[in-house]
Coordinates of C-alpha atoms in Angstrom, one line a residue:
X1 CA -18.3 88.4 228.2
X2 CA -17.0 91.4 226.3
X3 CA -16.4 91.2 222.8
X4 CA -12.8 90.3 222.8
X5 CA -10.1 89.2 220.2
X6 CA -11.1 85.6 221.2
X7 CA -15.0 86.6 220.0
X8 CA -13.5 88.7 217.2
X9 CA -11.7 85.9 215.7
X10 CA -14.5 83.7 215.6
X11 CA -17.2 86.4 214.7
X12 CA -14.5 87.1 211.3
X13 CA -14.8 83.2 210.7
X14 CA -18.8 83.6 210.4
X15 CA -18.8 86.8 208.3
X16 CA -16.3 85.0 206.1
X17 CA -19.0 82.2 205.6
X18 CA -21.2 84.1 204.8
X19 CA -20.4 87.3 203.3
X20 CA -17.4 87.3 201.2
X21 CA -18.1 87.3 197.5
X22 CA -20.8 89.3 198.1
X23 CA -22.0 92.8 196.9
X24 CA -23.0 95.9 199.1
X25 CA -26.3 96.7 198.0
X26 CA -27.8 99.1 200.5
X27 CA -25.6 101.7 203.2
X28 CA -27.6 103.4 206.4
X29 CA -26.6 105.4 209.6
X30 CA -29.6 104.5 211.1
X31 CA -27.9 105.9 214.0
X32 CA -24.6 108.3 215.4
X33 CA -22.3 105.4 215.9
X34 CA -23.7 102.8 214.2
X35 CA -23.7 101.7 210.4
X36 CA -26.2 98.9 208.6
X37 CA -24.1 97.7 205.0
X38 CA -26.9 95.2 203.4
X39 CA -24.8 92.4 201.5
X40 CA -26.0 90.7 198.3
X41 CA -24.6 87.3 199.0
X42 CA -25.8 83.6 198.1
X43 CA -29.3 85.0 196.7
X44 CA -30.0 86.5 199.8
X45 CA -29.8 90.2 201.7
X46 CA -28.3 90.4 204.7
X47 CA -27.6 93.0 207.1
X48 CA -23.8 93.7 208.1
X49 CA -23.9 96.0 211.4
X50 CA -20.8 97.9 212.2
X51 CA -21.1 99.6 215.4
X52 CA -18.6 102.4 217.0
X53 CA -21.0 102.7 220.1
X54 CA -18.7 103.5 223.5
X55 CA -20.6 100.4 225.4
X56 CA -21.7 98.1 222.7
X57 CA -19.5 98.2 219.5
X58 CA -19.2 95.2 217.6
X59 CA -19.4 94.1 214.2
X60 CA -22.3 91.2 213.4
X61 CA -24.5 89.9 211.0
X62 CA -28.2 91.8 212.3
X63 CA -31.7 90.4 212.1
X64 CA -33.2 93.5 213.5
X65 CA -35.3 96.7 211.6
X66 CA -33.7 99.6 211.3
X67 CA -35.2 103.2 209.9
X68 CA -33.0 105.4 207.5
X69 CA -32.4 108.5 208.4
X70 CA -35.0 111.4 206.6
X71 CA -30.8 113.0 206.1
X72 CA -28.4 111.0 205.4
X73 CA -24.9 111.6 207.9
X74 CA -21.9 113.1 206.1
X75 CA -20.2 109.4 206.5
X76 CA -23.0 107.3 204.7
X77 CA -22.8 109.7 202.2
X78 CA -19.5 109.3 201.3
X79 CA -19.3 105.4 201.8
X80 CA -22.4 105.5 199.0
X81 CA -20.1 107.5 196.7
X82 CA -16.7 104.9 196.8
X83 CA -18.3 101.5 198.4
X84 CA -22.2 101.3 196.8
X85 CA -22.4 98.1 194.7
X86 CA -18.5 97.2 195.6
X87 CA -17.3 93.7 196.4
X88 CA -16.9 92.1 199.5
X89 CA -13.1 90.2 198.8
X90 CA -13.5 89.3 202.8
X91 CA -13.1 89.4 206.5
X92 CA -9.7 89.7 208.4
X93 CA -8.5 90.5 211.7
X94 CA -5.8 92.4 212.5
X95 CA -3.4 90.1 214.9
X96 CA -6.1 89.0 217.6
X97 CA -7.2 92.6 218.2
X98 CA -10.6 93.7 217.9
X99 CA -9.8 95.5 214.9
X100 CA -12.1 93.7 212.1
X101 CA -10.7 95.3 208.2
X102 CA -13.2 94.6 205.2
X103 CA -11.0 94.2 201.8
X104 CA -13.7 95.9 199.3
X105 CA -13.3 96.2 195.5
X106 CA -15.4 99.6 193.2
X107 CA -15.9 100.5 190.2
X108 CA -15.7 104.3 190.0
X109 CA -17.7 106.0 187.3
X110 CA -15.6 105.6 184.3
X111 CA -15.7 102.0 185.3
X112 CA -12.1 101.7 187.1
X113 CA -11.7 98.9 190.3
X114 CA -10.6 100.5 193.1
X115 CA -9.7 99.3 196.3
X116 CA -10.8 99.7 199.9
X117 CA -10.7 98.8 203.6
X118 CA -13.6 99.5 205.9
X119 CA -11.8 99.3 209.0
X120 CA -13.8 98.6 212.5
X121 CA -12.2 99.7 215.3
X122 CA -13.7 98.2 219.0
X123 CA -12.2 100.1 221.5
X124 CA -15.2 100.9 224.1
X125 CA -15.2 104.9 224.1
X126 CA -12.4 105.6 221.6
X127 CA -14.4 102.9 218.5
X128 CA -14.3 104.3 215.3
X129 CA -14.8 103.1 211.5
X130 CA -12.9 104.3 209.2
X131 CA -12.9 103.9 205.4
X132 CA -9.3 103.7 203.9
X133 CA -8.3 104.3 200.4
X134 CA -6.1 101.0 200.2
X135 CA -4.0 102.4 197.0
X136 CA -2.4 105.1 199.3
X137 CA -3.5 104.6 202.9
X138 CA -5.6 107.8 203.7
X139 CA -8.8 108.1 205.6
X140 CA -11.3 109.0 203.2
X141 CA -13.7 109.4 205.7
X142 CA -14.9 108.3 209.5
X143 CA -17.9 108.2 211.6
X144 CA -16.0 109.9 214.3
X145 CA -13.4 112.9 213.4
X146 CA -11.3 114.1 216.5
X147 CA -9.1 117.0 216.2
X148 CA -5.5 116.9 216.4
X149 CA -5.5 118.9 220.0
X150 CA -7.8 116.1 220.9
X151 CA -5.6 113.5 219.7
X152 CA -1.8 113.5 218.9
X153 CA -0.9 109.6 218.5
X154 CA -2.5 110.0 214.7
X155 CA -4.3 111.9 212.4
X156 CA -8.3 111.0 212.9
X157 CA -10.0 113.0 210.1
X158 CA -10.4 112.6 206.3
X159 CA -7.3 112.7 204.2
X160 CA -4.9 111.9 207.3
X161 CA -3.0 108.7 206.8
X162 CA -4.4 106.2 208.4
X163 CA -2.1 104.9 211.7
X164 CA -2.8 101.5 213.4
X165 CA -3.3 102.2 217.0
X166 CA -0.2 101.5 219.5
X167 CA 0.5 97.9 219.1
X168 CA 0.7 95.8 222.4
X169 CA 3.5 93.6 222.9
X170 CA 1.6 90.2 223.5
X171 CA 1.7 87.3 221.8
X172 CA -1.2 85.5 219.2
X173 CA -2.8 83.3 221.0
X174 CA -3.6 81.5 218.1
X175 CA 0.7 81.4 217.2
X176 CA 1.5 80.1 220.4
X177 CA 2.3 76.8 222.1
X178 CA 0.5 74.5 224.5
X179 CA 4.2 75.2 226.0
X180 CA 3.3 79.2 226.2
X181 CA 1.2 78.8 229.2
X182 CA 3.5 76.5 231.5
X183 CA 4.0 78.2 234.6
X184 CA 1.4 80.9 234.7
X185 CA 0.3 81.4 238.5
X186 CA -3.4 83.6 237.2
X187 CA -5.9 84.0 235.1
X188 CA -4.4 88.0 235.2
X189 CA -1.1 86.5 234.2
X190 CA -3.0 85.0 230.6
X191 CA -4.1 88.1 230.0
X192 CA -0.6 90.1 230.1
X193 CA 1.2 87.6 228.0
X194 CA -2.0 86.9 225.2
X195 CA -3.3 89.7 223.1
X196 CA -7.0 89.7 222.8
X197 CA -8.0 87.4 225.7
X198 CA -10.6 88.9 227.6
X199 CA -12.1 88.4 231.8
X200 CA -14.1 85.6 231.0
X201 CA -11.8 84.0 228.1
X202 CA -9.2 83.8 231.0
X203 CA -10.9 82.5 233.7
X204 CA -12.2 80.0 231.4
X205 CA -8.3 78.8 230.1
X206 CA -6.8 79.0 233.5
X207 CA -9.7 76.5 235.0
X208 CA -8.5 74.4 232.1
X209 CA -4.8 75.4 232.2
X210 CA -3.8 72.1 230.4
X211 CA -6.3 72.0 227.5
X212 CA -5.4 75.7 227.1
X213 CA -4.1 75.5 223.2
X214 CA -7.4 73.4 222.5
X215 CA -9.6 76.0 223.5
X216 CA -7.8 78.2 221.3
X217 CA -8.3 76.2 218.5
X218 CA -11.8 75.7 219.0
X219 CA -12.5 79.1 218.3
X220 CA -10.6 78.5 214.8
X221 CA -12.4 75.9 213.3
X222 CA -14.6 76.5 209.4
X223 CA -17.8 76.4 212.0
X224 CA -18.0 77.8 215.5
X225 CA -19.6 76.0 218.0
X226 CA -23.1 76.6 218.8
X227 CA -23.4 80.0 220.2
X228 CA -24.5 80.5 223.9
X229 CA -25.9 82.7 226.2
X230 CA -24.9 82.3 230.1
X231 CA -26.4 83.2 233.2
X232 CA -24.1 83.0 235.5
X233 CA -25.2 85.8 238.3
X234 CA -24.8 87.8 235.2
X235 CA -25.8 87.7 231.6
X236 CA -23.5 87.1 229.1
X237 CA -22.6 86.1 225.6
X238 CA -19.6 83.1 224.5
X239 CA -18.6 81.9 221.2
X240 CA -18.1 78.3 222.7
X241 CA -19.3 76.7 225.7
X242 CA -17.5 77.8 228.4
X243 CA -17.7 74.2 230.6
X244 CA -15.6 75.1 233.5
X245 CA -17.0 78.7 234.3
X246 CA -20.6 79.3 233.1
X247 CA -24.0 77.1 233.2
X248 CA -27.2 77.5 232.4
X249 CA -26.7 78.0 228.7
X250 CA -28.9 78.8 225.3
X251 CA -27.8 77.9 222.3
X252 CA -28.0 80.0 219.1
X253 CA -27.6 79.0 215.6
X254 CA -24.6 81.2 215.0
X255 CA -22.6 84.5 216.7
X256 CA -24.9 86.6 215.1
X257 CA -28.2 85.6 216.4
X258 CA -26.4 85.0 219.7
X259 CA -25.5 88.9 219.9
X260 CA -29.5 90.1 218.4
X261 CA -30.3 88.4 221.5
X262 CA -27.9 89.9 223.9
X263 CA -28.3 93.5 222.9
X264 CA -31.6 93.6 221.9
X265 CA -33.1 95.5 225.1
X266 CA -29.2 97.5 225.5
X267 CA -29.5 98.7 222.2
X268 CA -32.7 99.4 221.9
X269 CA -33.1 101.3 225.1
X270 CA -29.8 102.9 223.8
X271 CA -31.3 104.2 220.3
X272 CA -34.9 104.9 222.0
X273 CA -32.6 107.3 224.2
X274 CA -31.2 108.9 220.9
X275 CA -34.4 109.6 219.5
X276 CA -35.8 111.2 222.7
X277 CA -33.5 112.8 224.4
X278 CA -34.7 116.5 223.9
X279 CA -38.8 114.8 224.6
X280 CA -37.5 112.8 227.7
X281 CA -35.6 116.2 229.4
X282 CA -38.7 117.8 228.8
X283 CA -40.6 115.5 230.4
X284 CA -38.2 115.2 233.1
X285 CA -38.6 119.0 233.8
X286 CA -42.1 119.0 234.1
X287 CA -41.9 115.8 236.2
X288 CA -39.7 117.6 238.4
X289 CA -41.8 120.8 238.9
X290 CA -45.1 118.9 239.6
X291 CA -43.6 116.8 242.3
X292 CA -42.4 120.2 244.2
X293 CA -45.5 121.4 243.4
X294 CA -47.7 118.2 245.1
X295 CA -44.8 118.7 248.3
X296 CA -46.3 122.2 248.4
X297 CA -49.8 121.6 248.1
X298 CA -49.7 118.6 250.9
X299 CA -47.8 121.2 253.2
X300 CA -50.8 123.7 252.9
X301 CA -53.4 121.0 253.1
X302 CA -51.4 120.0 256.3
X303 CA -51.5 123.7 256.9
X304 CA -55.6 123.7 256.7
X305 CA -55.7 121.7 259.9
X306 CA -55.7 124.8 262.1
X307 CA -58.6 126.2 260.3
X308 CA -60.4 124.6 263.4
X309 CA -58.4 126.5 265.8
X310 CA -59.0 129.8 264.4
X311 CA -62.8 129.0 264.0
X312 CA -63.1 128.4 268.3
X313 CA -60.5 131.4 268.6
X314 CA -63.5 133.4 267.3
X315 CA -66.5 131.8 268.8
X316 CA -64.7 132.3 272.3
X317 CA -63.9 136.4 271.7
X318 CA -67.7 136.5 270.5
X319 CA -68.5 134.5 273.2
X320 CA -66.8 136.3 275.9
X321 CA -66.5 140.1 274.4
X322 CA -67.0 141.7 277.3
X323 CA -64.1 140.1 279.1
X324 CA -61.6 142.0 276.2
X325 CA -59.8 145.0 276.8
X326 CA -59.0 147.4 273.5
X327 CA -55.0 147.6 273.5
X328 CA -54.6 143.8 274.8
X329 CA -52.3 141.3 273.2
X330 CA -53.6 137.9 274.1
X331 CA -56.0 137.0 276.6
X332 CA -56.7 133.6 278.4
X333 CA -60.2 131.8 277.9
X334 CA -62.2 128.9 278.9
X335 CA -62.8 126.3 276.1
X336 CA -66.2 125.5 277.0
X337 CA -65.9 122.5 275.0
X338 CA -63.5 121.0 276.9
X339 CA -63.2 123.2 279.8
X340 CA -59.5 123.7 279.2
X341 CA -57.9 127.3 278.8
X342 CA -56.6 128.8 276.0
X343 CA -54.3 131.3 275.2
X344 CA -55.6 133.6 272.3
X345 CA -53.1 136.1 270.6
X346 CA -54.9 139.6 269.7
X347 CA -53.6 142.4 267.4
X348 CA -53.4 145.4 270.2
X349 CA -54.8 147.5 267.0
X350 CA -58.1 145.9 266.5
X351 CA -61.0 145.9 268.7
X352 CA -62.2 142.8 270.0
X353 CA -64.6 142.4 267.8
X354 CA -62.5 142.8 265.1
X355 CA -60.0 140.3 266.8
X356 CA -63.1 137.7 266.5
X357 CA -63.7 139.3 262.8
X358 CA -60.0 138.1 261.8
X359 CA -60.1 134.8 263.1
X360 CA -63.1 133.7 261.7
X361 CA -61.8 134.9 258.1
X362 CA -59.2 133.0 258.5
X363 CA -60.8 130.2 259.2
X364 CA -62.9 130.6 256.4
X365 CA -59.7 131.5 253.8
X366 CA -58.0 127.9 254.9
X367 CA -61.6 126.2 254.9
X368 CA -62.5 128.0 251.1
X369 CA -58.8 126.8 250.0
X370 CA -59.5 122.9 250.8
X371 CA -61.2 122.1 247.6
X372 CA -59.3 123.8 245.3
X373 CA -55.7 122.3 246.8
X374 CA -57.5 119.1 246.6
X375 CA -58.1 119.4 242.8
X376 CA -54.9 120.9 242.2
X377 CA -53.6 117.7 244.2
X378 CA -55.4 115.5 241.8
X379 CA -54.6 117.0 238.4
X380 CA -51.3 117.4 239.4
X381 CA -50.9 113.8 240.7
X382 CA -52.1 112.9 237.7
X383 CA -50.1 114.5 235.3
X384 CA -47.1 112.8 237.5
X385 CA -49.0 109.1 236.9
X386 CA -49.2 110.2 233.3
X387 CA -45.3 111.5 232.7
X388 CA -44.2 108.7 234.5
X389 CA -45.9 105.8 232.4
X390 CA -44.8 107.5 229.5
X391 CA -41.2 107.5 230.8
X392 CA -41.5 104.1 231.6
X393 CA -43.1 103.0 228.0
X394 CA -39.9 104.5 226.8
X395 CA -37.8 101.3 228.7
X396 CA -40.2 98.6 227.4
X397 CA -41.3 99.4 223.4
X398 CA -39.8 98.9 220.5
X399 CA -37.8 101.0 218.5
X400 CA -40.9 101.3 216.0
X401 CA -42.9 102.8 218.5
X402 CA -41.6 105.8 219.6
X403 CA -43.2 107.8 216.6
X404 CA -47.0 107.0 218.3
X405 CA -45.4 107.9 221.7
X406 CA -44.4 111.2 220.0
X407 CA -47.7 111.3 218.3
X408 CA -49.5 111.2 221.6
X409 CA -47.7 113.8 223.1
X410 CA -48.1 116.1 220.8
X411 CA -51.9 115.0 221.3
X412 CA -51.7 116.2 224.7
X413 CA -49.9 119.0 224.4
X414 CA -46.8 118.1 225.8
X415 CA -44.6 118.7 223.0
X416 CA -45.0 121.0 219.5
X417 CA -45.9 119.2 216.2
X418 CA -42.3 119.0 214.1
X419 CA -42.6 120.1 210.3
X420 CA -42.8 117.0 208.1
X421 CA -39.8 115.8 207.6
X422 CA -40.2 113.5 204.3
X423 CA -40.0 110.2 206.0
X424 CA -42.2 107.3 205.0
X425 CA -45.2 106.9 207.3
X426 CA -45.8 103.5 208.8
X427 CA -49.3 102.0 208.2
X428 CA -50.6 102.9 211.2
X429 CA -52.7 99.8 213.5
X430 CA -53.7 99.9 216.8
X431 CA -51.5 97.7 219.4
X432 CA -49.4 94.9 218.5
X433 CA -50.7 90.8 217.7
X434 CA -50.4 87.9 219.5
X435 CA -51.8 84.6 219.9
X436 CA -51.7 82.3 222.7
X437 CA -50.8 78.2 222.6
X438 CA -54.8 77.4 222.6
X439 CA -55.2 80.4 219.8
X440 CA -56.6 83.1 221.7
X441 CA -55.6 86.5 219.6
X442 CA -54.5 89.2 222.2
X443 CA -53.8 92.7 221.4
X444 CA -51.1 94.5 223.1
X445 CA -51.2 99.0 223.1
X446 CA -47.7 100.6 222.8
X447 CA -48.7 103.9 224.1
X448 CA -51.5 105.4 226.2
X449 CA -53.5 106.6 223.2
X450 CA -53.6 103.3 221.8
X451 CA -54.1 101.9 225.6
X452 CA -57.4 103.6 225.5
X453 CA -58.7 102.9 221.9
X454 CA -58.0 99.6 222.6
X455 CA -59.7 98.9 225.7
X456 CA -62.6 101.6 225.4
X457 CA -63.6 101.4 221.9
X458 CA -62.2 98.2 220.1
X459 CA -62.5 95.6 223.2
X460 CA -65.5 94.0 223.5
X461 CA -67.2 93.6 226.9
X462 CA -66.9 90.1 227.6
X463 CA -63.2 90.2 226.9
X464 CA -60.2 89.9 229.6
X465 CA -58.0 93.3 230.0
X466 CA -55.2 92.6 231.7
X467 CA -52.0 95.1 233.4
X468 CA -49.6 95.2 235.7
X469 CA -50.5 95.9 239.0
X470 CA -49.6 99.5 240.5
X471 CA -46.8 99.6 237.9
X472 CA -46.8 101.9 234.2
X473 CA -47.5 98.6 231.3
X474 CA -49.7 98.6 229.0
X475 CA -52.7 97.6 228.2
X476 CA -53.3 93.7 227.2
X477 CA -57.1 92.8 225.6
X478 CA -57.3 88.8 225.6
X479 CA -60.0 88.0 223.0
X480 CA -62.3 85.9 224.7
X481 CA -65.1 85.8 226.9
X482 CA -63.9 82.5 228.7
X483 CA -60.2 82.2 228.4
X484 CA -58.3 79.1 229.4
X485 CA -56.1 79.0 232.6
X486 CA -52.9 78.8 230.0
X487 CA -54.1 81.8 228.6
X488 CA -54.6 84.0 231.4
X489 CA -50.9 83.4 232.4
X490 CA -49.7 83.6 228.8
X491 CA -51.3 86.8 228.4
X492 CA -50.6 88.1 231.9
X493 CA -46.3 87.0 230.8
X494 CA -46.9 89.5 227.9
X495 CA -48.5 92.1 229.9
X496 CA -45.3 91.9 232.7
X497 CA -43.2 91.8 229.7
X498 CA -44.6 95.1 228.2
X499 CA -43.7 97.3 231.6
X500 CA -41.8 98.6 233.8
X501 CA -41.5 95.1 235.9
X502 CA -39.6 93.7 232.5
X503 CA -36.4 92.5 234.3
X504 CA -38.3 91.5 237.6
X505 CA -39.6 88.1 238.8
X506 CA -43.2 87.1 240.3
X507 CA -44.6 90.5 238.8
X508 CA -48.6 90.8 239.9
X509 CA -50.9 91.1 236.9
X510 CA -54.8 92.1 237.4
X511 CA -57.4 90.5 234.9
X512 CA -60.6 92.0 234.7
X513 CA -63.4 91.8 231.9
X514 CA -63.5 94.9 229.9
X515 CA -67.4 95.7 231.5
X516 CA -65.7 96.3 234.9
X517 CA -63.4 99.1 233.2
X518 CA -64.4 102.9 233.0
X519 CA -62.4 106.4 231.9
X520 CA -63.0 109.1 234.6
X521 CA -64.1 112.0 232.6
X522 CA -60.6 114.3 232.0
X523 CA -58.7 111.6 232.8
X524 CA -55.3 111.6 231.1
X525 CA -54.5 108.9 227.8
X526 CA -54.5 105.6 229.4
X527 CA -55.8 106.0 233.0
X528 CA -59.1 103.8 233.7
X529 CA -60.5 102.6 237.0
X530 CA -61.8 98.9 237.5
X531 CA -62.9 97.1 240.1
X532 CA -63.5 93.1 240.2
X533 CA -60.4 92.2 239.5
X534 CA -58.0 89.1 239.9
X535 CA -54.3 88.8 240.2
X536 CA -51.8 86.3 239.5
X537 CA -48.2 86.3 239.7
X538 CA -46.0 85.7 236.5
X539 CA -42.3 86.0 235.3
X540 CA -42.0 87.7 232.2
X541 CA -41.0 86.0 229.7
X542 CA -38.9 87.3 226.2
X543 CA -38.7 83.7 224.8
X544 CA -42.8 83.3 224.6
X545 CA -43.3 87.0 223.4
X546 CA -41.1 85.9 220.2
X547 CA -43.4 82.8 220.1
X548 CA -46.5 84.3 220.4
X549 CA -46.1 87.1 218.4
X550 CA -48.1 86.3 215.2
X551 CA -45.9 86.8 211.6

């Protein structure tokens, strides 16, 4: 489900609860499109997300960690000078829409109140936020300003008066009549008449054409119902249970922890891509040349296989000299190995003994170049294993994370070490906590230079490594030298979980003890060899990483 007027209305019900009355303590940009307001409200901080992001914008109450900026954005910095320690007077929705308007009260520095509306705008690529000087209606500022070539329905940049955008002619679904949706023939046919009602909203009321107004309503009450996540062929996110439509549901608390839930991997893929964007097209470059570059290295190994040829082609003309006239440009022999005749081209220039000469050098050029392709084959083919799981770690960490990914490429020499740019350094520890149902601690590595510290320095040898199978993961350590059967699969979960094979089912695992792992000498950050090993197959598994996660 999209986030509709239908999910709008119900989502400005829940940040009514809980937000209004209280007092903006903290403002962020953590991102382009997205902005994190921390509310003061009943004794507690909360985080209000408001997000202008083309494929995920929303507004929500948000759970997850977010990094300021080392430089604040232009936006944040002018939200801090009129909004920062300003009141939140409430939620409300414009029509049914998914336009969500904060009424916020200031005190400006001789100690005036002034008013404001931050002003949410979901409309896929064309979101915005504004923040409107309520006393006259102007834009004081916006996380996106478009030009007036760019746009000519309204003025989108500070000081402009701020225009609603083009109203549809639909009726409230929450004004009309059980009486409103006699005689409709579709589920297309709610949406034209009923502003705000999405695909899955209508497919919902037309299967239950008759209880249509008490659906409605439902979404109006003081409490939502419990939240739900769907699989139906598709994931997706509903503020009530959708009965006649959708199955297989998970209930949330509330909308808020219902859409942490939903995004979590979009997003953070999403902002990951952000970050990286200049290190992963650099990556992708060098990816790029090394695979042309093993396609032309097999082609002159292939090439090597007529290093034979040439070596008979000059044993024959030593062989049978005398038979070779100066000036000739091939000449017809008997393989003697196989009593077959061969057809031998000769450069009329040469003598025959240089004929033979030339052959047998280039036998020995193709047989001299076998080795050194062959290494060439390796480091390169290892260089591709080595971009590619970094690539990959890029789909499957957390946001957190990235910095030691950065860290370990600079390592390597992959990209050049940035000047310092004032931001707080994490505490840095090696791999990430867990602990299994039977309280087995296991240690997962969220890049390849903690891959290898943790399983070829900090592991002990009776413990269990486990990783994916012939797929980029990382590297689990279970802490123990006889681990139970529920612990193997627990830990092998979290080790499908942490890869590429995230979103697949029956992903093989190997488990190994950490004695039966070694580190080729110049191997690349992450790469061991093992041999001894088990497999099992294992569906990975977001719920038990959330429960096994220690703190």
């Amino acid at each position: 489900m999209s986030f509709d007027g239908m999910f709008t209305h119900a989502m400005v019900n829940e940040l009514n609860q809980n937000l209004t009355g209280g007092r903006i303590a903290k403002i962020q940009q953590p991102f382009a499109n997205e902005l994190i307001l921390t509310v003061r409200s009943n004794r507690k901080n909360q985080q209000l997300l408001l997000s202008a992001h083309p494929s995920y914008a929303r507004v929500q109450i948000t759970k997850q960690p977010f990094e300021n900026p080392a430089k604040p954005a232009t936006f944040v910095m002018s939200l801090r000078k009129y909004i920062t320690s300003a009141i939140v007077q409430g939620f409300h929705q414009l029509n049914n829409d998914r336009i969500v308007m904060i009424d916020l009260s200031a005190k400006n520095e001789l100690g005036d109140i002034h008013e404001y509306t931050l002003i949410t705008e979901i409309m896929s690529r064309h979101s915005n936020i504004f923040l409107i000087n309520k006393e006259n209606g102007k834009i004081i500022d916006l996380i996106k300003r478009v030009s007036p070539e760019n746009n000519s329905f309204r003025g989108l940049l500070p000081n402009d008066d701020y225009k609603l955008p083009p109203k549809q002619d639909k009726i409230n679904p929450f004004d009309s009549e059980q009486a409103d949706f006699d005689n409709l023939e579709s589920a297309g046919d709610i949406r034209q008449k009923f502003e705000g009602i999405g695909i899955d909203t209508s497919d919902e009321i037309f299967a239950d054409l008759e209880n249509a107004k008490k659906i409605i309503n439902s979404y109006d009450s003081p409490t939502p119902n419990a939240a739900h996540f769907i699989k139906n062929n598709k994931l997706g996110f509903f503020p009530i249970l959708f009965n006649k439509t959708t199955k297989n549901a998970v209930n949330y608390d509330n909308l808020s922890e219902l859409l942490d839930n939903y995004y979590l991997d979009r997003a953070r893929i999403d902002r990951i891509e952000q970050q990286t964007k200049s290190i992963t097209h650099r990556l992708s470059v060098i990816l790029k040349k090394d695979k042309s570059k093993v396609k032309k290295l097999n082609k002159q190994l292939s090439q090597t296989k007529i290093m034979d040829k040439y070596n008979l082609y000059g044993e024959l003309l030593t062989t049978y000299m005398s038979k070779i006239q100066r000036g000739s440009k091939s000449i017809k022999l008997t393989n003697y190995y196989n009593n077959e005749e061969v057809t031998i081209k000769l450069n009329p220039e040469y003598s025959p003994s240089d004929n033979a000469q030339n052959y047998y050098k280039k036998y020995r050029k193709l047989q001299n170049s076998i080795p050194h392709i062959k290494e060439q084959l390796e480091i390169t083919t290892n260089e591709i294993n080595y971009l590619e799981s970094v690539l990959a770690s890029l789909e499957y960490v957390d946001i957190e994370d990235v910095d030691g990914i950065i860290e370990e490429l600079i390592e390597s020499g992959y990209i050049k070490k940035k000047r310092k740019n004032g931001r707080k350094k994490r505490k840095k520890t090696v791999g990430e906590k867990f602990m299994t149902t039977n309280g087995i601690e296991m240690v997962v590595g969220k890049n390849n230079i903690e891959n290898d510290k943790l399983t070829m320095k900090l592991a002990q040898k009776n413990h269990y490594w486990l990783h994916v199978k012939d797929i980029p993961g990382s590297h689990v350590i279970l802490k123990d030298s006889d681990p139970d059967e529920e612990s193997i699969v627990e830990a092998a979960k979290i080790a499908a979980y942490y890869s590429k094979a995230r979103d697949s089912d029956k992903v093989p695992v190997d488990y190994v003890q950490v004695r039966n792992i070694r580190k080729p000498n110049g191997a690349k950050p992450g790469f061991v060899i093992f041999e001894g090993q088990k497999t099992i197959l294992v569906d990975p598994d977001r719920n038990l990483v959330g429960k096994l996660k220690e703190g």
